[in-house]
Short mmCIF file of C-alpha atoms in Angstrom, two decimals:
data_model
loop_
_atom_site.label_atom_id
_atom_site.label_comp_id
_atom_site.label_asym_id
_atom_site.label_seq_id
_atom_site.Cartn_x
_atom_site.Cartn_y
_atom_site.Cartn_z
CA MET V 1 -17.36 -6.79 -12.84
CA SER V 2 -15.39 -6.50 -16.05
CA SER V 3 -11.82 -5.33 -15.81
CA LYS V 4 -12.40 -2.84 -18.70
CA PRO V 5 -14.94 0.02 -18.91
CA ARG V 6 -17.94 -0.48 -21.18
CA LEU V 7 -16.86 2.08 -23.80
CA LEU V 8 -13.55 0.33 -24.29
CA GLU V 9 -15.24 -3.08 -24.32
CA CYS V 10 -17.57 -1.90 -27.11
CA LEU V 11 -14.64 -0.63 -29.14
CA LEU V 12 -12.62 -3.82 -28.72
CA ALA V 13 -15.65 -5.98 -29.47
CA GLN V 14 -15.93 -4.53 -32.97
CA PRO V 15 -14.37 -6.33 -35.94
CA MET V 16 -10.99 -4.90 -36.88
CA ALA V 17 -12.34 -3.05 -39.94
CA GLN V 18 -15.07 -1.28 -37.94
CA ARG V 19 -12.66 -0.56 -35.09
CA LEU V 20 -10.24 1.12 -37.47
CA ALA V 21 -13.10 3.00 -39.08
CA ALA V 22 -14.19 4.36 -35.69
CA LEU V 23 -10.67 5.52 -34.95
CA ALA V 24 -10.21 6.89 -38.47
CA VAL V 25 -12.78 9.63 -37.93
CA LEU V 26 -10.58 11.07 -35.21
CA THR V 27 -7.97 13.66 -36.05
CA GLY V 28 -4.31 12.92 -35.35
CA ALA V 29 -4.46 15.13 -32.27
CA GLU V 30 -7.58 13.31 -31.05
CA ARG V 31 -5.94 9.94 -31.48
CA ALA V 32 -2.90 11.18 -29.53
CA GLU V 33 -5.26 12.38 -26.80
CA LEU V 34 -7.04 9.05 -26.61
CA ARG V 35 -4.48 7.48 -24.30
CA HIS V 36 -4.91 10.40 -21.88
CA HIS V 37 -8.71 10.17 -21.76
CA TRP V 38 -8.89 8.67 -18.26
CA GLU V 39 -12.69 8.34 -18.16
CA LEU V 40 -12.48 5.95 -21.09
CA TRP V 41 -9.76 3.73 -19.69
CA ALA V 42 -10.50 3.84 -15.96
CA ARG V 43 -12.52 1.19 -14.20
CA PRO V 44 -15.64 2.58 -12.47
CA GLU V 45 -14.10 2.20 -9.01
CA GLN V 46 -11.11 4.33 -10.13
CA LEU V 47 -13.31 7.36 -10.78
CA PRO V 48 -14.27 9.88 -8.05
CA PRO V 49 -17.54 9.30 -6.17
CA GLN V 50 -20.58 10.96 -7.73
CA ASP V 51 -21.85 12.24 -4.38
CA ASP V 52 -20.54 15.33 -2.65
CA TRP V 53 -17.56 14.24 -0.54
CA ARG V 54 -14.76 15.60 1.65
CA ILE V 55 -12.56 12.53 2.22
CA TRP V 56 -12.17 9.66 -0.25
CA LEU V 57 -10.23 6.67 1.03
CA VAL V 58 -9.05 4.10 -1.53
CA MET V 59 -7.89 0.97 0.29
CA ALA V 60 -6.79 -1.74 -2.13
CA GLY V 61 -4.16 -4.37 -2.89
CA ARG V 62 -0.90 -3.74 -4.68
CA GLY V 63 -1.24 -3.24 -8.43
CA PHE V 64 -4.87 -2.12 -8.14
CA GLY V 65 -4.03 1.19 -9.84
CA LYS V 66 -4.12 3.44 -6.78
CA THR V 67 -1.24 5.67 -7.93
CA ARG V 68 -2.73 6.20 -11.38
CA LEU V 69 -6.10 6.89 -9.78
CA GLY V 70 -4.56 9.55 -7.52
CA ALA V 71 -2.52 11.17 -10.28
CA GLU V 72 -5.51 11.32 -12.65
CA TRP V 73 -7.73 12.84 -9.94
CA VAL V 74 -5.11 15.53 -9.23
CA ARG V 75 -4.74 16.17 -12.98
CA ARG V 76 -8.50 16.63 -13.32
CA VAL V 77 -8.64 18.98 -10.34
CA ALA V 78 -5.78 21.06 -11.70
CA THR V 79 -7.25 21.20 -15.22
CA ASP V 80 -10.72 22.25 -14.04
CA ASN V 81 -9.60 24.76 -11.42
CA PRO V 82 -6.79 27.26 -12.16
CA ASP V 83 -6.94 28.38 -8.52
CA ALA V 84 -6.34 24.88 -7.16
CA ARG V 85 -3.63 24.56 -4.52
CA ILE V 86 -2.98 20.86 -4.02
CA ALA V 87 -0.93 19.07 -1.34
CA LEU V 88 0.86 15.89 -2.42
CA VAL V 89 1.82 14.05 0.78
CA GLY V 90 3.99 10.93 0.73
CA ALA V 91 5.70 8.91 3.44
CA SER V 92 8.84 10.93 2.63
CA LEU V 93 9.80 13.62 0.13
CA GLY V 94 11.66 10.96 -1.84
CA ASP V 95 8.56 8.75 -2.03
CA ALA V 96 6.36 11.68 -3.05
CA ARG V 97 8.68 12.68 -5.87
CA ALA V 98 9.60 9.17 -7.08
CA VAL V 99 6.05 7.76 -7.03
CA MET V 100 3.48 10.55 -7.08
CA VAL V 101 5.28 12.95 -9.43
CA GLU V 102 7.86 11.12 -11.54
CA GLY V 103 6.76 7.49 -11.25
CA GLU V 104 5.43 5.25 -14.01
CA SER V 105 1.88 6.18 -12.99
CA GLY V 106 2.74 9.61 -11.58
CA LEU V 107 1.57 13.07 -12.57
CA LEU V 108 4.24 13.82 -15.16
CA THR V 109 3.78 10.50 -16.93
CA CYS V 110 -0.01 10.52 -17.14
CA SER V 111 -0.30 14.17 -18.27
CA PRO V 112 -0.63 15.02 -21.99
CA PRO V 113 2.56 16.73 -23.24
CA ARG V 114 0.80 20.03 -24.00
CA ARG V 115 -0.77 20.20 -20.55
CA ARG V 116 2.02 18.68 -18.50
CA PRO V 117 2.85 20.63 -15.32
CA ARG V 118 6.26 22.18 -14.86
CA PHE V 119 8.10 20.51 -11.99
CA GLU V 120 10.31 22.76 -9.86
CA PRO V 121 12.24 20.33 -7.60
CA SER V 122 13.96 23.03 -5.53
CA LEU V 123 10.55 24.43 -4.56
CA ARG V 124 8.90 20.97 -4.32
CA ARG V 125 6.22 22.39 -6.63
CA LEU V 126 4.35 21.57 -9.82
CA VAL V 127 2.74 24.38 -11.84
CA TRP V 128 0.17 23.70 -14.57
CA PRO V 129 -0.13 25.94 -17.65
CA ASN V 130 -3.42 27.37 -16.33
CA GLY V 131 -1.85 28.40 -12.99
CA ALA V 132 -2.94 25.49 -10.75
CA GLN V 133 -0.22 24.38 -8.34
CA ALA V 134 0.70 21.32 -6.28
CA THR V 135 3.34 21.09 -3.53
CA ILE V 136 4.92 17.89 -2.22
CA TYR V 137 5.28 17.22 1.51
CA SER V 138 6.69 14.51 3.75
CA ALA V 139 4.37 12.92 6.30
CA GLY V 140 7.49 12.49 8.45
CA GLU V 141 7.61 16.28 8.91
CA PRO V 142 4.24 17.27 10.43
CA GLU V 143 5.31 20.87 11.01
CA SER V 144 5.78 21.43 7.28
CA LEU V 145 1.99 21.10 6.94
CA ARG V 146 1.30 23.58 9.70
CA GLY V 147 0.49 26.88 8.01
CA PRO V 148 0.13 26.15 4.27
CA GLN V 149 -3.44 26.27 2.94
CA HIS V 150 -4.79 23.98 0.24
CA SER V 151 -7.96 23.33 -1.71
CA HIS V 152 -7.22 19.67 -2.36
CA ALA V 153 -4.85 16.96 -1.13
CA TRP V 154 -3.66 13.55 -2.30
CA CYS V 155 -2.07 11.46 0.46
CA ASP V 156 -0.36 8.32 -0.81
CA GLU V 157 0.24 5.09 1.18
CA ILE V 158 -0.99 6.56 4.46
CA ALA V 159 -0.64 3.18 6.20
CA LYS V 160 3.10 3.41 5.45
CA TRP V 161 3.53 6.80 7.11
CA ASP V 162 5.92 6.73 10.08
CA ASN V 163 3.82 7.11 13.23
CA ALA V 164 6.69 7.35 15.73
CA ALA V 165 5.68 10.07 18.22
CA GLN V 166 2.31 10.09 16.37
CA ARG V 167 3.86 11.86 13.37
CA ALA V 168 1.44 10.30 10.88
CA GLU V 169 -1.62 11.47 12.79
CA GLN V 170 -0.11 14.92 13.35
CA SER V 171 0.61 15.27 9.62
CA TRP V 172 -2.96 14.31 8.72
CA ASN V 173 -4.46 16.67 11.31
CA ASN V 174 -2.26 19.58 10.20
CA LEU V 175 -3.22 18.91 6.60
CA LEU V 176 -6.94 18.95 7.39
CA LEU V 177 -6.62 22.19 9.38
CA GLY V 178 -5.09 23.82 6.30
CA LEU V 179 -7.59 22.34 3.85
CA ARG V 180 -9.74 25.47 3.67
CA LEU V 181 -9.35 27.04 0.23
CA GLY V 182 -12.17 27.05 -2.29
CA GLU V 183 -15.80 26.12 -1.88
CA ASN V 184 -15.37 22.33 -1.64
CA PRO V 185 -11.99 21.23 -0.16
CA GLN V 186 -11.30 17.52 -0.69
CA ALA V 187 -8.69 14.99 0.41
CA LEU V 188 -7.94 11.68 -1.33
CA ALA V 189 -6.02 9.01 0.58
CA THR V 190 -4.71 5.92 -1.23
CA THR V 191 -3.14 2.98 0.56
CA THR V 192 -2.57 -0.72 0.90
CA PRO V 193 -4.39 -1.58 4.16
CA ARG V 194 -2.64 -2.01 7.48
CA ALA V 195 -4.27 -1.65 10.86
CA VAL V 196 -2.43 1.53 11.82
CA PRO V 197 -4.06 4.22 13.99
CA LEU V 198 -4.48 6.75 11.16
CA LEU V 199 -6.23 4.32 8.84
CA MET V 200 -8.53 3.13 11.61
CA GLN V 201 -9.32 6.78 12.38
CA LEU V 202 -10.36 7.43 8.76
CA LEU V 203 -12.50 4.31 8.60
CA ASP V 204 -14.39 5.53 11.68
CA GLN V 205 -15.24 8.89 10.08
CA GLU V 206 -18.83 8.99 8.90
CA ASP V 207 -18.15 11.46 6.10
CA ALA V 208 -15.36 9.39 4.52
CA ILE V 209 -16.22 7.51 1.34
CA VAL V 210 -14.30 4.21 1.14
CA THR V 211 -13.37 2.34 -2.05
CA ARG V 212 -11.94 -1.15 -1.68
CA GLY V 213 -10.26 -3.32 -4.28
CA ARG V 214 -7.96 -6.22 -5.07
CA THR V 215 -4.89 -6.69 -7.24
CA GLN V 216 -6.98 -8.97 -9.46
CA ASP V 217 -9.26 -6.05 -10.38
CA ASN V 218 -6.45 -4.60 -12.53
CA LEU V 219 -5.34 -7.90 -14.06
CA SER V 220 -5.55 -6.65 -17.65
CA ASN V 221 -2.87 -4.04 -16.94
CA LEU V 222 -0.45 -6.32 -15.06
CA PRO V 223 2.10 -8.86 -16.36
CA ALA V 224 0.30 -12.08 -17.23
CA ARG V 225 2.21 -14.16 -14.66
CA PHE V 226 2.29 -11.62 -11.84
CA LEU V 227 -0.82 -12.61 -9.89
CA LYS V 228 -0.28 -16.33 -10.56
CA ASP V 229 3.28 -16.12 -9.21
CA MET V 230 2.18 -14.10 -6.18
CA ARG V 231 -0.55 -16.62 -5.36
CA ARG V 232 1.93 -19.45 -5.70
CA SER V 233 4.33 -17.70 -3.34
CA PHE V 234 1.89 -16.42 -0.74
CA GLY V 235 -1.30 -18.47 -1.19
CA ARG V 236 -4.02 -17.35 1.20
CA SER V 237 -1.59 -16.20 3.87
CA ALA V 238 -2.28 -13.12 5.94
CA LEU V 239 0.28 -11.24 3.83
CA ALA V 240 -1.54 -12.17 0.61
CA ARG V 241 -4.90 -11.18 2.04
CA GLN V 242 -3.50 -7.79 2.98
CA GLU V 243 -1.21 -7.00 0.03
CA LEU V 244 -3.15 -8.66 -2.82
CA ASP V 245 -6.76 -8.77 -1.67
CA GLY V 246 -6.68 -5.40 0.06
CA GLU V 247 -8.12 -6.90 3.23
CA LEU V 248 -7.71 -5.00 6.49
CA LEU V 249 -6.50 -7.59 8.96
CA THR V 250 -8.16 -6.99 12.30
CA ASP V 251 -6.97 -8.15 15.69
CA ILE V 252 -7.95 -11.45 17.27
CA GLU V 253 -9.92 -11.07 20.48
CA GLY V 254 -7.64 -11.65 23.45
CA ALA V 255 -4.42 -11.50 21.42
CA LEU V 256 -1.30 -10.57 23.39
CA TRP V 257 -0.14 -8.32 20.54
CA THR V 258 -2.31 -6.03 18.43
CA ARG V 259 -1.28 -4.53 15.11
CA ALA V 260 -1.74 -1.02 16.49
CA MET V 261 0.62 -1.89 19.36
CA ILE V 262 3.27 -3.08 16.92
CA GLU V 263 2.91 0.03 14.76
CA THR V 264 3.56 2.27 17.75
CA VAL V 265 6.93 0.58 18.42
CA ARG V 266 8.19 0.64 14.83
CA GLU V 267 11.22 2.74 13.90
CA ALA V 268 13.18 3.23 10.70
CA CYS V 269 16.61 2.65 12.22
CA ALA V 270 18.02 1.72 15.62
CA GLY V 271 17.86 4.71 17.93
CA ALA V 272 20.78 3.75 20.19
CA GLU V 273 24.19 2.10 20.05
CA PRO V 274 24.10 -1.67 20.66
CA VAL V 275 25.13 -3.25 23.94
CA ARG V 276 24.24 -6.87 23.25
CA THR V 277 22.99 -8.96 20.33
CA VAL V 278 21.12 -12.24 20.69
CA ILE V 279 19.73 -14.67 18.14
CA GLY V 280 16.65 -16.63 19.14
CA VAL V 281 16.16 -20.02 17.50
CA ASP V 282 13.08 -22.26 17.47
CA PRO V 283 14.27 -25.48 15.77
CA PRO V 284 11.76 -27.55 13.81
CA ALA V 285 10.90 -31.08 14.84
CA SER V 286 11.73 -32.30 11.32
CA ALA V 287 12.90 -30.97 7.98
CA ALA V 288 9.46 -31.62 6.48
CA GLY V 289 7.62 -29.83 9.27
CA ASP V 290 7.57 -26.27 10.53
CA ALA V 291 10.08 -23.55 9.70
CA CYS V 292 13.13 -22.90 11.85
CA GLY V 293 12.46 -19.56 13.52
CA ILE V 294 15.61 -17.40 13.56
CA ILE V 295 15.21 -13.87 14.97
CA VAL V 296 17.95 -11.30 15.62
CA ALA V 297 17.39 -8.96 18.58
CA GLN V 298 19.63 -6.32 20.08
CA LEU V 299 19.76 -4.41 23.37
CA GLY V 300 20.64 -0.72 23.04
CA GLU V 301 22.37 1.67 25.38
CA ASP V 302 18.96 3.22 26.05
CA GLY V 303 17.74 -0.03 27.63
CA VAL V 304 15.40 -0.77 24.72
CA ALA V 305 15.44 -4.12 22.87
CA ARG V 306 15.08 -4.07 19.10
CA ILE V 307 14.11 -6.75 16.56
CA LEU V 308 16.64 -6.29 13.75
CA ALA V 309 16.15 -9.20 11.35
CA ASP V 310 14.11 -12.31 10.59
CA ALA V 311 16.42 -14.98 9.17
CA THR V 312 13.86 -17.82 9.42
CA VAL V 313 14.30 -20.69 6.94
CA GLN V 314 11.54 -22.94 5.63
CA ARG V 315 11.60 -26.75 5.40
CA ALA V 316 15.32 -26.92 6.06
CA SER V 317 17.43 -29.90 7.07
CA PRO V 318 19.27 -29.61 10.43
CA GLU V 319 22.48 -28.79 8.57
CA LYS V 320 20.79 -26.04 6.55
CA TRP V 321 19.07 -24.27 9.45
CA ALA V 322 22.20 -24.57 11.57
CA ARG V 323 24.22 -22.85 8.82
CA ALA V 324 21.55 -20.13 8.65
CA VAL V 325 21.93 -19.57 12.40
CA ALA V 326 25.74 -19.43 12.11
CA GLU V 327 25.52 -16.97 9.21
CA ALA V 328 23.14 -14.73 11.16
CA ALA V 329 25.45 -14.85 14.19
CA ALA V 330 28.44 -13.87 12.08
CA THR V 331 26.57 -11.13 10.22
CA TRP V 332 25.24 -9.49 13.36
CA ARG V 333 28.24 -10.32 15.60
CA ALA V 334 25.95 -12.05 18.09
CA ASP V 335 26.91 -12.38 21.75
CA ARG V 336 24.75 -15.44 22.19
CA VAL V 337 22.49 -17.90 20.38
CA VAL V 338 19.49 -18.98 22.46
CA ALA V 339 17.92 -22.15 21.10
CA GLU V 340 14.95 -24.11 22.38
CA ALA V 341 15.99 -27.69 23.12
CA ASN V 342 12.62 -29.33 23.77
CA GLN V 343 12.76 -30.87 20.29
CA GLY V 344 16.07 -32.71 20.05
CA GLY V 345 17.90 -31.73 23.23
CA ALA V 346 21.64 -32.26 22.85
CA MET V 347 21.15 -32.82 19.11
CA VAL V 348 20.31 -29.14 18.69
CA GLU V 349 23.62 -28.07 20.21
CA SER V 350 25.63 -30.64 18.27
CA VAL V 351 24.12 -29.52 14.96
CA LEU V 352 24.85 -25.88 15.78
CA ARG V 353 28.40 -26.74 16.86
CA ALA V 354 28.93 -28.58 13.60
CA ALA V 355 27.96 -25.43 11.71
CA CYS V 356 30.27 -23.23 13.81
CA ILE V 357 32.21 -24.54 16.77
CA ALA V 358 32.65 -21.03 18.20
CA LEU V 359 28.94 -20.26 18.46
CA PRO V 360 28.10 -18.97 21.98
CA ILE V 361 25.09 -21.26 22.53
CA ARG V 362 22.62 -21.41 25.37
CA LEU V 363 19.94 -24.11 25.30
CA VAL V 364 16.59 -23.32 26.89
CA HIS V 365 13.77 -25.68 27.83
CA ALA V 366 10.14 -24.65 27.68
CA SER V 367 8.49 -25.49 30.98
CA VAL V 368 5.27 -23.57 30.23
CA GLY V 369 3.13 -23.07 27.15
CA LYS V 370 3.92 -20.65 24.32
CA THR V 371 1.38 -18.09 25.45
CA ALA V 372 2.59 -18.09 29.05
CA ARG V 373 6.18 -17.56 27.85
CA ALA V 374 5.06 -14.74 25.59
CA GLU V 375 3.01 -12.77 28.12
CA PRO V 376 5.93 -11.02 29.90
CA VAL V 377 7.46 -10.19 26.53
CA ALA V 378 4.17 -8.67 25.34
CA ALA V 379 4.23 -6.52 28.47
CA LEU V 380 7.61 -5.17 27.34
CA TYR V 381 5.99 -4.00 24.09
CA GLU V 382 3.16 -2.31 26.01
CA THR V 383 5.66 -0.29 28.03
CA GLY V 384 7.67 0.72 24.96
CA ARG V 385 10.76 -1.33 25.86
CA VAL V 386 10.84 -3.22 22.54
CA ARG V 387 11.09 -1.76 19.03
CA HIS V 388 10.89 -3.21 15.51
CA VAL V 389 13.52 -1.72 13.20
CA GLY V 390 11.56 -1.98 9.97
CA ALA V 391 8.65 -4.29 9.17
CA PHE V 392 8.50 -8.06 9.71
CA PRO V 393 5.09 -9.12 8.36
CA ALA V 394 5.42 -12.88 8.93
CA LEU V 395 6.70 -12.45 12.50
CA GLU V 396 4.11 -9.81 13.32
CA ASP V 397 1.27 -12.00 12.00
CA GLN V 398 2.41 -14.76 14.37
CA LEU V 399 2.74 -12.42 17.34
CA CYS V 400 -0.83 -11.22 16.74
CA GLY V 401 -2.00 -14.86 16.73
CA LEU V 402 -0.87 -15.60 20.29
CA VAL V 403 -3.96 -15.44 22.48
CA SER V 404 -3.90 -15.03 26.24
CA GLY V 405 -5.02 -18.26 27.88
CA GLY V 406 -5.78 -19.87 24.54
CA ALA V 407 -4.34 -21.72 21.58
CA TYR V 408 -2.30 -20.14 18.80
CA GLN V 409 -4.67 -18.62 16.20
CA GLY V 410 -2.20 -17.14 13.70
CA PRO V 411 -0.98 -18.32 10.28
CA GLY V 412 0.76 -21.69 9.99
CA ARG V 413 0.77 -24.62 12.36
CA SER V 414 3.21 -23.14 14.84
CA PRO V 415 4.44 -19.65 15.78
CA ASP V 416 8.07 -20.53 15.08
CA ARG V 417 9.19 -16.95 14.42
CA ALA V 418 7.28 -15.63 17.42
CA ASP V 419 8.81 -18.33 19.65
CA ALA V 420 12.31 -17.39 18.47
CA ALA V 421 11.62 -13.71 19.15
CA VAL V 422 10.30 -14.51 22.64
CA TRP V 423 13.44 -16.50 23.48
CA ALA V 424 15.72 -13.71 22.23
CA LEU V 425 13.85 -10.93 24.03
CA THR V 426 13.62 -12.97 27.21
CA GLU V 427 17.40 -13.40 27.17
CA LEU V 428 17.96 -9.69 26.57
CA MET V 429 15.35 -8.16 28.87
CA LEU V 430 14.19 -10.70 31.43
CA SER V 431 17.38 -12.63 32.24
CA THR V 432 19.49 -11.81 35.30
CA ARG V 433 22.72 -13.13 33.77
CA ALA V 434 25.64 -10.85 33.19
CA PRO V 435 26.23 -10.04 29.50
CA PRO V 436 28.76 -12.41 27.91
CA ARG V 437 31.89 -11.28 26.13
CA VAL V 438 31.45 -10.51 22.44
CA LEU V 439 32.95 -13.28 20.32
CA ASP V 440 34.51 -12.45 16.97
CA LEU V 441 33.08 -15.27 14.84
#
């Protein structure tokens, strides 16, 4: 499918003289309006479904044009219906304002000057000249959506909504319960796909119309090198398939970790004061081989372990990955570095000592396979005793590739990050040793 609509293709296909003649018949006001005529510039998949619909889910890669699509749909609703009461729901109030309202593709930018809504930040409200209104909400505050009634809603990046204590699902449900104004209430949800409970719930709804797309679909409106550079950086990795191709990555049958499980243990910041910090290290067999997995984990006063950082380095010499370990230990004031010694034995410790003689090192030897080592750690996730402070896509892809009783089926040749995380969490949660004294590196 062409990246430009047919009307625009016909105009651009004309010789310059005829193109200028076609534009010359327009008045100055009409020419100024041309850039705001969304039906002319939009790709077919960016326009609302022709059929009667209640929920429209747009699930596509980054740069597809989801924000512009959402803003233009809201603008059309507000222009056609003076009684419209629209909910604009973002992951946070800051996201809703910065992206949906004031962003480069937001409502204020895409609206013609004469019909631009008035934004009242203190009231979190936009008011159009004809009386239509839109109010911004945070998906992190479900109770704010309990009570208000709306005729339409645009929910942006729903897969990014914080689902701690099921907040994302509660926000969506409260929104739907208040979506009862007018004769045909509608909700548009735009997002880059991630296998979170709310997105899976929407995909299971029979009355939801789903539009899918890739970054490449909007290539004519992106910097010429953007997609080429992204492909060079990420190739056909799981991250590229999700973020560029808009592919919903599903779970592998028998995997010890599922993406839904990981989403339920994610938090924005550590919820307790630290008691102990450990860095897990999975050294590579050679500098030309796998990455050196370096994962920072911390035990909190609440008895919960948290993954804080992924400091993994790719194709590094022993000196380089040892320095990366030492830097991570200093940055996070680590109590201990736990390093697998199956590949290199005493060499691993000597390289780490060369990088920092004061490193509190413990070497561990794998006596069972990767999956067997990971199973008790996966059980910690299932019982809510491990959290991820933020998102770690590469680590999480590897965790979801560890299959019970089977071979590794995730990205790359080896789950180096996952191995490092398992060693760190085992030391924090499954070891009977007394906590060591904190060393000031």
